[in-house]
């Protein structure tokens, strides 16, 4: 199959989005943003051997390639609209391509995202997805808006993906049912897109937890020139993880909770006056939102343990170049 046949067959799907004036098949896509909207644009790369292992499930990979980008849109409060996919593929394996696009398009459809272009080349497997979202002008939630006195919240639960990974790498043992549940969080994360949009005008700052809470929250603190105190006992996590916090595996549990990447939850700050509205949003979206700490004028991140003492060393978040 030649390159163009491959694109036609696997990547070009009927478009129902009237805002896409020109889609796949021309030199560039043309889209018409809604009047009064700004565009939020992000790109993320998944590299074989780095972000996923050779032989990784292709459908899960298709899901994840888009999910990590949707999560960036969520963190900005943007509505994801259009995506471009640049892919290097070692071959034109039909089964792989079908499974990959099935995972990708299922999630795209769920969020109303249209694939409007890309680039396809032969090479070591590498998937690079660009996403474009819309938001009313001036309403983006950035990392720099947190103020001393704001509450710090996180959505969902933390450390699930990292605990699943630890079990898959035989660093801990999980029951089959628990592993199956947590593994879904690692392999097919559900980006908090609707939550992000609902946080516009409420959250003062936000970030998605892709590298681990301590590192990701530190980005908000730095960008906002503030510090924070969070309480370990308040961090929302799976029972399998809280059990480990109180056991011989405390070290591992701390690493999962504070530095475990890949959860794609949102960490955001908001004034205490927003608590009522946040409680309503949590009910409406059937999603737990947990108040885990407070923004402080004193710089730095302090994590208090179950007895109120500040942890003296925080596990490190993921960094490709450290
Ligand atoms: P050009 O040579 O102008 O860069 P290409 O031959 O690379 O164009 O691509 C032809 C068309 O197919 C373009 O519209 C491009 O956006 C689209 N395309 C290529 N690869 C992909 C892909 N993996 N997913 C979606 N669209 C793609
Ligand atoms: Mg090209």
mmCIF file of C-alpha atoms and ligand atoms in Angstrom:
data_model
loop_
_atom_site.group_PDB
_atom_site.id
_atom_site.type_symbol
_atom_site.label_atom_id
_atom_site.label_comp_id
_atom_site.label_asym_id
_atom_site.label_seq_id
_atom_site.Cartn_x
_atom_site.Cartn_y
_atom_site.Cartn_z
ATOM 1 C CA UNK A 1 0.000 0.000 0.000
ATOM 2 C CA UNK A 2 1.434 3.415 -0.861
ATOM 3 C CA UNK A 3 1.565 6.323 1.552
ATOM 4 C CA UNK A 4 -1.504 8.073 0.179
ATOM 5 C CA UNK A 5 -3.601 4.923 0.111
ATOM 6 C CA UNK A 6 -2.602 4.329 3.724
ATOM 7 C CA UNK A 7 -3.712 7.844 4.722
ATOM 8 C CA UNK A 8 -6.989 7.493 2.801
ATOM 9 C CA UNK A 9 -7.720 4.128 4.280
ATOM 10 C CA UNK A 10 -6.804 4.691 7.874
ATOM 11 C CA UNK A 11 -6.776 8.366 8.707
ATOM 12 C CA UNK A 12 -9.359 10.055 6.526
ATOM 13 C CA UNK A 13 -12.809 9.812 8.052
ATOM 14 C CA UNK A 14 -16.005 11.627 7.090
ATOM 15 C CA UNK A 15 -16.077 15.003 8.807
ATOM 16 C CA UNK A 16 -19.221 16.359 10.347
ATOM 17 C CA UNK A 17 -17.641 19.546 11.622
ATOM 18 C CA UNK A 18 -18.720 22.553 9.516
ATOM 19 C CA UNK A 19 -15.876 24.594 11.036
ATOM 20 C CA UNK A 20 -13.420 22.437 9.071
ATOM 21 C CA UNK A 21 -13.343 24.209 5.704
ATOM 22 C CA UNK A 22 -10.504 22.031 4.339
ATOM 23 C CA UNK A 23 -9.533 18.728 5.934
ATOM 24 C CA UNK A 24 -7.156 15.885 5.069
ATOM 25 C CA UNK A 25 -6.054 15.829 1.444
ATOM 26 C CA UNK A 26 -4.806 19.320 0.786
ATOM 27 C CA UNK A 27 -1.520 21.040 1.644
ATOM 28 C CA UNK A 28 -2.942 22.426 4.859
ATOM 29 C CA UNK A 29 -6.172 22.198 6.766
ATOM 30 C CA UNK A 30 -8.323 25.291 7.144
ATOM 31 C CA UNK A 31 -10.561 25.758 10.167
ATOM 32 C CA UNK A 32 -12.889 28.562 11.214
ATOM 33 C CA UNK A 33 -12.749 29.238 14.952
ATOM 34 C CA UNK A 34 -15.989 30.409 16.540
ATOM 35 C CA UNK A 35 -16.306 34.203 16.758
ATOM 36 C CA UNK A 36 -14.864 35.597 19.980
ATOM 37 C CA UNK A 37 -12.781 32.494 20.625
ATOM 38 C CA UNK A 38 -9.059 32.054 21.043
ATOM 39 C CA UNK A 39 -7.189 28.896 20.061
ATOM 40 C CA UNK A 40 -5.259 26.719 22.510
ATOM 41 C CA UNK A 41 -2.631 24.572 20.778
ATOM 42 C CA UNK A 42 -0.516 21.756 22.198
ATOM 43 C CA UNK A 43 1.605 18.891 20.893
ATOM 44 C CA UNK A 44 2.760 15.657 22.524
ATOM 45 C CA UNK A 45 5.023 12.910 21.260
ATOM 46 C CA UNK A 46 4.918 9.203 22.117
ATOM 47 C CA UNK A 47 8.200 7.468 21.312
ATOM 48 C CA UNK A 48 8.588 3.680 21.214
ATOM 49 C CA UNK A 49 11.025 2.502 23.862
ATOM 50 C CA UNK A 50 10.513 5.720 25.801
ATOM 51 C CA UNK A 51 6.779 6.195 26.359
ATOM 52 C CA UNK A 52 5.659 2.711 25.376
ATOM 53 C CA UNK A 53 7.288 -0.662 24.861
ATOM 54 C CA UNK A 54 7.632 -2.361 21.488
ATOM 55 C CA UNK A 55 4.575 -4.582 21.139
ATOM 56 C CA UNK A 56 2.343 -2.266 23.201
ATOM 57 C CA UNK A 57 -1.371 -2.629 22.454
ATOM 58 C CA UNK A 58 -2.026 -0.509 19.357
ATOM 59 C CA UNK A 59 -5.596 0.486 20.285
ATOM 60 C CA UNK A 60 -4.490 1.650 23.732
ATOM 61 C CA UNK A 61 -1.706 3.614 22.080
ATOM 62 C CA UNK A 62 -4.159 5.329 19.747
ATOM 63 C CA UNK A 63 -6.268 6.234 22.760
ATOM 64 C CA UNK A 64 -3.314 7.479 24.749
ATOM 65 C CA UNK A 65 -1.776 9.549 21.938
ATOM 66 C CA UNK A 66 -4.950 11.635 21.906
ATOM 67 C CA UNK A 67 -5.703 11.410 25.633
ATOM 68 C CA UNK A 68 -2.478 13.123 26.676
ATOM 69 C CA UNK A 69 -3.298 16.023 24.349
ATOM 70 C CA UNK A 70 -6.904 16.252 25.515
ATOM 71 C CA UNK A 71 -5.540 16.441 29.038
ATOM 72 C CA UNK A 72 -3.524 19.532 28.077
ATOM 73 C CA UNK A 73 -6.694 21.115 26.688
ATOM 74 C CA UNK A 74 -8.485 20.256 29.939
ATOM 75 C CA UNK A 75 -5.770 21.946 31.987
ATOM 76 C CA UNK A 76 -6.245 25.154 29.986
ATOM 77 C CA UNK A 77 -10.038 25.024 30.167
ATOM 78 C CA UNK A 78 -10.197 24.682 26.379
ATOM 79 C CA UNK A 79 -12.685 22.704 24.300
ATOM 80 C CA UNK A 80 -10.648 20.377 22.067
ATOM 81 C CA UNK A 81 -11.716 20.643 18.406
ATOM 82 C CA UNK A 82 -9.109 19.526 15.878
ATOM 83 C CA UNK A 83 -6.067 17.259 15.821
ATOM 84 C CA UNK A 84 -3.113 16.608 13.508
ATOM 85 C CA UNK A 85 -1.118 13.405 13.631
ATOM 86 C CA UNK A 86 2.506 13.113 12.572
ATOM 87 C CA UNK A 87 3.568 9.494 12.667
ATOM 88 C CA UNK A 88 6.691 7.524 11.910
ATOM 89 C CA UNK A 89 5.823 3.872 11.315
ATOM 90 C CA UNK A 90 8.250 0.999 10.748
ATOM 91 C CA UNK A 91 5.864 -0.661 8.262
ATOM 92 C CA UNK A 92 2.325 -0.562 6.899
ATOM 93 C CA UNK A 93 1.050 -3.349 9.183
ATOM 94 C CA UNK A 94 -2.699 -3.296 8.525
ATOM 95 C CA UNK A 95 -3.669 -4.847 11.824
ATOM 96 C CA UNK A 96 -1.598 -2.408 13.806
ATOM 97 C CA UNK A 97 -2.951 0.589 11.883
ATOM 98 C CA UNK A 98 -6.568 -0.555 12.231
ATOM 99 C CA UNK A 99 -6.241 -1.078 15.965
ATOM 100 C CA UNK A 100 -4.379 2.191 16.469
ATOM 101 C CA UNK A 101 -6.934 4.254 14.555
ATOM 102 C CA UNK A 102 -9.799 2.445 16.285
ATOM 103 C CA UNK A 103 -8.452 3.587 19.668
ATOM 104 C CA UNK A 104 -7.722 7.071 18.386
ATOM 105 C CA UNK A 105 -11.034 7.705 16.636
ATOM 106 C CA UNK A 106 -13.148 6.231 19.437
ATOM 107 C CA UNK A 107 -11.779 8.816 21.862
ATOM 108 C CA UNK A 108 -11.841 11.567 19.218
ATOM 109 C CA UNK A 109 -15.504 10.918 18.556
ATOM 110 C CA UNK A 110 -16.313 10.905 22.250
ATOM 111 C CA UNK A 111 -14.880 14.416 22.513
ATOM 112 C CA UNK A 112 -16.022 15.747 19.131
ATOM 113 C CA UNK A 113 -12.453 16.093 17.857
ATOM 114 C CA UNK A 114 -11.807 15.921 14.090
ATOM 115 C CA UNK A 115 -8.493 14.716 12.638
ATOM 116 C CA UNK A 116 -7.719 17.373 10.040
ATOM 117 C CA UNK A 117 -4.206 16.534 8.889
ATOM 118 C CA UNK A 118 -0.844 15.063 9.629
ATOM 119 C CA UNK A 119 2.261 13.583 8.151
ATOM 120 C CA UNK A 120 3.227 9.968 7.614
ATOM 121 C CA UNK A 121 6.748 8.677 7.250
ATOM 122 C CA UNK A 122 8.629 5.407 7.645
ATOM 123 C CA UNK A 123 10.855 5.163 10.699
ATOM 124 C CA UNK A 124 11.132 3.901 14.273
ATOM 125 C CA UNK A 125 7.601 4.107 15.721
ATOM 126 C CA UNK A 126 6.915 7.617 16.947
ATOM 127 C CA UNK A 127 3.511 9.276 17.236
ATOM 128 C CA UNK A 128 3.220 13.002 17.514
ATOM 129 C CA UNK A 129 -0.194 14.514 17.947
ATOM 130 C CA UNK A 130 -1.069 18.183 17.789
ATOM 131 C CA UNK A 131 -4.341 19.382 19.231
ATOM 132 C CA UNK A 132 -6.181 22.646 18.717
ATOM 133 C CA UNK A 133 -8.894 23.760 21.091
ATOM 134 C CA UNK A 134 -11.127 26.775 21.456
ATOM 135 C CA UNK A 135 -11.997 28.946 24.392
ATOM 136 C CA UNK A 136 -13.734 32.295 24.848
ATOM 137 C CA UNK A 137 -11.120 35.043 24.498
ATOM 138 C CA UNK A 138 -9.293 35.765 27.727
ATOM 139 C CA UNK A 139 -10.597 32.772 29.696
ATOM 140 C CA UNK A 140 -7.661 30.333 29.463
ATOM 141 C CA UNK A 141 -6.666 28.865 32.825
ATOM 142 C CA UNK A 142 -2.906 29.266 33.037
ATOM 143 C CA UNK A 143 -0.333 28.071 35.557
ATOM 144 C CA UNK A 144 0.410 31.570 36.757
ATOM 145 C CA UNK A 145 -2.787 32.690 38.482
ATOM 146 C CA UNK A 146 -2.529 31.068 41.928
ATOM 147 C CA UNK A 147 -2.555 33.382 44.986
ATOM 148 C CA UNK A 148 -1.669 32.793 48.628
ATOM 149 C CA UNK A 149 -4.783 31.584 50.431
ATOM 150 C CA UNK A 150 -6.176 29.680 47.442
ATOM 151 C CA UNK A 151 -7.235 26.083 48.009
ATOM 152 C CA UNK A 152 -5.464 23.334 46.063
ATOM 153 C CA UNK A 153 -7.687 20.635 44.588
ATOM 154 C CA UNK A 154 -7.132 17.484 42.585
ATOM 155 C CA UNK A 155 -9.640 15.497 40.556
ATOM 156 C CA UNK A 156 -10.114 11.732 40.704
ATOM 157 C CA UNK A 157 -7.355 9.736 42.359
ATOM 158 C CA UNK A 158 -3.586 9.903 42.240
ATOM 159 C CA UNK A 159 -0.993 7.194 41.796
ATOM 160 C CA UNK A 160 -3.228 4.595 40.111
ATOM 161 C CA UNK A 161 -1.217 4.477 36.897
ATOM 162 C CA UNK A 162 2.112 4.408 38.726
ATOM 163 C CA UNK A 163 0.960 1.596 41.012
ATOM 164 C CA UNK A 164 -0.202 -0.430 37.997
ATOM 165 C CA UNK A 165 3.166 0.149 36.334
ATOM 166 C CA UNK A 166 4.990 -0.926 39.511
ATOM 167 C CA UNK A 167 2.970 -4.153 39.543
ATOM 168 C CA UNK A 168 3.604 -4.797 35.839
ATOM 169 C CA UNK A 169 7.318 -4.299 36.514
ATOM 170 C CA UNK A 170 7.133 -6.704 39.491
ATOM 171 C CA UNK A 171 8.055 -3.988 42.000
ATOM 172 C CA UNK A 172 4.906 -4.816 43.962
ATOM 173 C CA UNK A 173 2.110 -7.393 43.886
ATOM 174 C CA UNK A 174 -1.536 -6.586 43.209
ATOM 175 C CA UNK A 175 -4.564 -8.860 43.093
ATOM 176 C CA UNK A 176 -5.761 -9.624 39.560
ATOM 177 C CA UNK A 177 -8.935 -7.533 39.842
ATOM 178 C CA UNK A 178 -7.130 -4.517 41.308
ATOM 179 C CA UNK A 179 -4.425 -4.710 38.674
ATOM 180 C CA UNK A 180 -7.025 -4.927 35.907
ATOM 181 C CA UNK A 181 -8.750 -1.757 37.170
ATOM 182 C CA UNK A 182 -5.574 0.244 37.754
ATOM 183 C CA UNK A 183 -4.101 -0.890 34.465
ATOM 184 C CA UNK A 184 -6.942 0.828 32.625
ATOM 185 C CA UNK A 185 -5.868 4.062 34.276
ATOM 186 C CA UNK A 186 -2.350 3.551 32.926
ATOM 187 C CA UNK A 187 -3.240 2.416 29.441
ATOM 188 C CA UNK A 188 -6.465 4.238 28.625
ATOM 189 C CA UNK A 189 -6.558 7.362 30.804
ATOM 190 C CA UNK A 190 -9.727 9.482 30.745
ATOM 191 C CA UNK A 191 -8.714 13.101 30.347
ATOM 192 C CA UNK A 192 -10.769 15.519 32.462
ATOM 193 C CA UNK A 193 -11.916 17.613 29.529
ATOM 194 C CA UNK A 194 -15.377 18.584 30.779
ATOM 195 C CA UNK A 195 -14.038 19.428 34.214
ATOM 196 C CA UNK A 196 -11.437 21.738 32.639
ATOM 197 C CA UNK A 197 -14.123 23.653 30.782
ATOM 198 C CA UNK A 198 -16.257 23.939 33.912
ATOM 199 C CA UNK A 199 -13.284 25.379 35.807
ATOM 200 C CA UNK A 200 -13.070 28.447 33.551
ATOM 201 C CA UNK A 201 -13.843 31.476 35.694
ATOM 202 C CA UNK A 202 -13.458 29.391 38.875
ATOM 203 C CA UNK A 203 -9.891 28.013 38.986
ATOM 204 C CA UNK A 204 -7.092 30.539 39.394
ATOM 205 C CA UNK A 205 -4.484 28.121 37.971
ATOM 206 C CA UNK A 206 -4.445 24.557 36.669
ATOM 207 C CA UNK A 207 -2.155 21.842 35.363
ATOM 208 C CA UNK A 208 -2.696 18.243 34.369
ATOM 209 C CA UNK A 209 -0.867 15.647 36.439
ATOM 210 C CA UNK A 210 1.216 13.889 33.816
ATOM 211 C CA UNK A 211 4.592 13.702 35.565
ATOM 212 C CA UNK A 212 3.506 13.467 39.208
ATOM 213 C CA UNK A 213 1.746 15.801 41.657
ATOM 214 C CA UNK A 214 4.812 17.253 43.382
ATOM 215 C CA UNK A 215 6.561 18.187 40.140
ATOM 216 C CA UNK A 216 3.431 19.364 38.356
ATOM 217 C CA UNK A 217 2.152 21.420 41.296
ATOM 218 C CA UNK A 218 5.656 22.918 41.555
ATOM 219 C CA UNK A 219 5.168 24.301 38.014
ATOM 220 C CA UNK A 220 2.065 26.197 39.174
ATOM 221 C CA UNK A 221 3.916 27.465 42.242
ATOM 222 C CA UNK A 222 6.861 28.683 40.210
ATOM 223 C CA UNK A 223 4.735 30.316 37.517
ATOM 224 C CA UNK A 224 2.588 32.004 40.196
ATOM 225 C CA UNK A 225 5.540 32.941 42.494
ATOM 226 C CA UNK A 226 3.928 31.265 45.506
ATOM 227 C CA UNK A 227 4.415 28.160 47.651
ATOM 228 C CA UNK A 228 2.091 25.471 48.976
ATOM 229 C CA UNK A 229 1.338 23.084 51.756
ATOM 230 C CA UNK A 230 -0.428 19.836 51.054
ATOM 231 C CA UNK A 231 -1.492 17.047 53.379
ATOM 232 C CA UNK A 232 -0.537 13.506 52.531
ATOM 233 C CA UNK A 233 -3.567 12.095 54.340
ATOM 234 C CA UNK A 234 -5.899 14.075 52.101
ATOM 235 C CA UNK A 235 -4.483 12.901 48.779
ATOM 236 C CA UNK A 236 -7.166 10.821 47.056
ATOM 237 C CA UNK A 237 -5.947 7.360 46.125
ATOM 238 C CA UNK A 238 -6.987 3.771 45.567
ATOM 239 C CA UNK A 239 -7.331 1.537 48.662
ATOM 240 C CA UNK A 240 -4.384 -0.535 47.389
ATOM 241 C CA UNK A 241 -2.251 2.574 47.662
ATOM 242 C CA UNK A 242 -3.442 3.793 51.067
ATOM 243 C CA UNK A 243 -2.803 0.281 52.423
ATOM 244 C CA UNK A 244 0.771 0.522 51.185
ATOM 245 C CA UNK A 245 1.244 3.953 52.787
ATOM 246 C CA UNK A 246 0.815 2.287 56.161
ATOM 247 C CA UNK A 247 3.011 -0.694 55.353
ATOM 248 C CA UNK A 248 6.537 -1.723 54.474
ATOM 249 C CA UNK A 249 5.847 -0.390 50.999
ATOM 250 C CA UNK A 250 5.440 3.230 52.151
ATOM 251 C CA UNK A 251 8.331 4.397 49.979
ATOM 252 C CA UNK A 252 6.708 2.999 46.848
ATOM 253 C CA UNK A 253 3.308 4.440 47.839
ATOM 254 C CA UNK A 254 4.810 7.902 48.368
ATOM 255 C CA UNK A 255 6.495 7.734 44.981
ATOM 256 C CA UNK A 256 3.216 6.717 43.296
ATOM 257 C CA UNK A 257 1.192 9.431 45.040
ATOM 258 C CA UNK A 258 3.591 12.331 44.766
ATOM 259 C CA UNK A 259 5.688 11.507 41.722
ATOM 260 C CA UNK A 260 3.616 8.969 39.815
ATOM 261 C CA UNK A 261 2.963 10.212 36.308
ATOM 262 C CA UNK A 262 0.334 9.250 33.777
ATOM 263 C CA UNK A 263 -2.794 9.822 35.878
ATOM 264 C CA UNK A 264 -3.935 12.785 33.780
ATOM 265 C CA UNK A 265 -5.992 14.206 36.603
ATOM 266 C CA UNK A 266 -6.229 17.975 37.046
ATOM 267 C CA UNK A 267 -4.540 19.827 39.891
ATOM 268 C CA UNK A 268 -5.959 23.317 40.263
ATOM 269 C CA UNK A 269 -6.163 26.223 42.645
ATOM 270 C CA UNK A 270 -9.265 28.251 43.500
ATOM 271 C CA UNK A 271 -10.257 30.714 46.214
ATOM 272 C CA UNK A 272 -12.114 29.213 49.207
ATOM 273 C CA UNK A 273 -15.218 31.100 48.022
ATOM 274 C CA UNK A 274 -15.418 28.590 45.120
ATOM 275 C CA UNK A 275 -15.913 25.532 47.366
ATOM 276 C CA UNK A 276 -19.690 25.442 46.934
ATOM 277 C CA UNK A 277 -19.506 25.700 43.149
ATOM 278 C CA UNK A 278 -16.831 22.989 43.059
ATOM 279 C CA UNK A 279 -18.992 20.675 45.157
ATOM 280 C CA UNK A 280 -21.826 21.160 42.638
ATOM 281 C CA UNK A 281 -19.518 20.431 39.701
ATOM 282 C CA UNK A 282 -18.249 17.260 41.397
ATOM 283 C CA UNK A 283 -21.818 15.993 41.809
ATOM 284 C CA UNK A 284 -22.784 16.966 38.279
ATOM 285 C CA UNK A 285 -19.770 15.255 36.695
ATOM 286 C CA UNK A 286 -19.781 12.321 39.155
ATOM 287 C CA UNK A 287 -16.109 13.016 39.707
ATOM 288 C CA UNK A 288 -14.377 13.366 43.053
ATOM 289 C CA UNK A 289 -12.710 16.731 43.635
ATOM 290 C CA UNK A 290 -10.510 16.776 46.718
ATOM 291 C CA UNK A 291 -9.200 19.784 48.609
ATOM 292 C CA UNK A 292 -5.626 18.688 49.368
ATOM 293 C CA UNK A 293 -3.873 21.820 50.584
ATOM 294 C CA UNK A 294 -3.355 25.566 50.471
ATOM 295 C CA UNK A 295 -1.309 28.040 48.458
ATOM 296 C CA UNK A 296 1.109 29.994 50.665
ATOM 297 C CA UNK A 297 3.143 33.155 50.252
ATOM 298 C CA UNK A 298 6.199 31.225 51.496
ATOM 299 C CA UNK A 299 7.801 29.662 48.410
ATOM 300 C CA UNK A 300 8.401 25.927 48.039
ATOM 301 C CA UNK A 301 6.185 22.870 48.361
ATOM 302 C CA UNK A 302 5.722 21.332 51.807
ATOM 303 C CA UNK A 303 3.987 18.000 52.212
ATOM 304 C CA UNK A 304 2.734 17.226 55.734
ATOM 305 C CA UNK A 305 2.565 13.593 56.787
ATOM 306 C CA UNK A 306 -0.172 11.947 58.880
ATOM 307 C CA UNK A 307 1.329 13.472 62.077
ATOM 308 C CA UNK A 308 1.708 16.982 60.724
ATOM 309 C CA UNK A 309 5.481 16.810 60.135
ATOM 310 C CA UNK A 310 6.853 18.097 56.857
ATOM 311 C CA UNK A 311 8.368 15.321 54.690
ATOM 312 C CA UNK A 312 12.022 16.185 54.260
ATOM 313 C CA UNK A 313 12.555 14.620 50.865
ATOM 314 C CA UNK A 314 9.945 14.454 48.138
ATOM 315 C CA UNK A 315 10.116 11.692 45.534
ATOM 316 C CA UNK A 316 11.098 13.142 42.179
ATOM 317 C CA UNK A 317 8.710 13.573 39.300
ATOM 318 C CA UNK A 318 9.541 12.151 35.911
ATOM 319 C CA UNK A 319 12.049 14.087 33.801
ATOM 320 C CA UNK A 320 13.490 12.833 30.494
ATOM 321 C CA UNK A 321 16.795 14.628 30.962
ATOM 322 C CA UNK A 322 17.675 14.004 34.572
HETATM 323 P P1 LIG B 1 2.361 17.349 2.037
HETATM 324 O O1 LIG B 1 3.292 16.663 1.081
HETATM 325 O O2 LIG B 1 1.688 18.559 1.492
HETATM 326 O O3 LIG B 1 2.952 17.532 3.404
HETATM 327 P P2 LIG B 1 1.325 14.802 2.639
HETATM 328 O O4 LIG B 1 1.550 14.024 1.413
HETATM 329 O O5 LIG B 1 2.285 14.668 3.756
HETATM 330 O O6 LIG B 1 1.155 16.311 2.224
HETATM 331 O O7 LIG B 1 -0.119 14.484 3.204
HETATM 332 C C1 LIG B 1 -1.250 14.459 2.354
HETATM 333 C C2 LIG B 1 -2.473 14.821 3.184
HETATM 334 O O8 LIG B 1 -2.699 13.810 4.136
HETATM 335 C C3 LIG B 1 -2.337 16.121 3.938
HETATM 336 O O9 LIG B 1 -3.573 16.769 3.947
HETATM 337 C C4 LIG B 1 -1.961 15.686 5.322
HETATM 338 O O10 LIG B 1 -2.411 16.607 6.293
HETATM 339 C C5 LIG B 1 -2.688 14.343 5.439
HETATM 340 N N1 LIG B 1 -2.007 13.359 6.310
HETATM 341 C C6 LIG B 1 -0.806 12.780 6.130
HETATM 342 N N2 LIG B 1 -0.543 11.895 7.104
HETATM 343 C C7 LIG B 1 -1.598 11.923 7.940
HETATM 344 C C8 LIG B 1 -1.920 11.246 9.152
HETATM 345 N N3 LIG B 1 -1.109 10.345 9.714
HETATM 346 N N4 LIG B 1 -3.093 11.542 9.735
HETATM 347 C C9 LIG B 1 -3.915 12.457 9.200
HETATM 348 N N5 LIG B 1 -3.684 13.114 8.068
HETATM 349 C C10 LIG B 1 -2.538 12.860 7.437
HETATM 350 MG MG1 LIG B 2 3.688 16.065 4.594
#
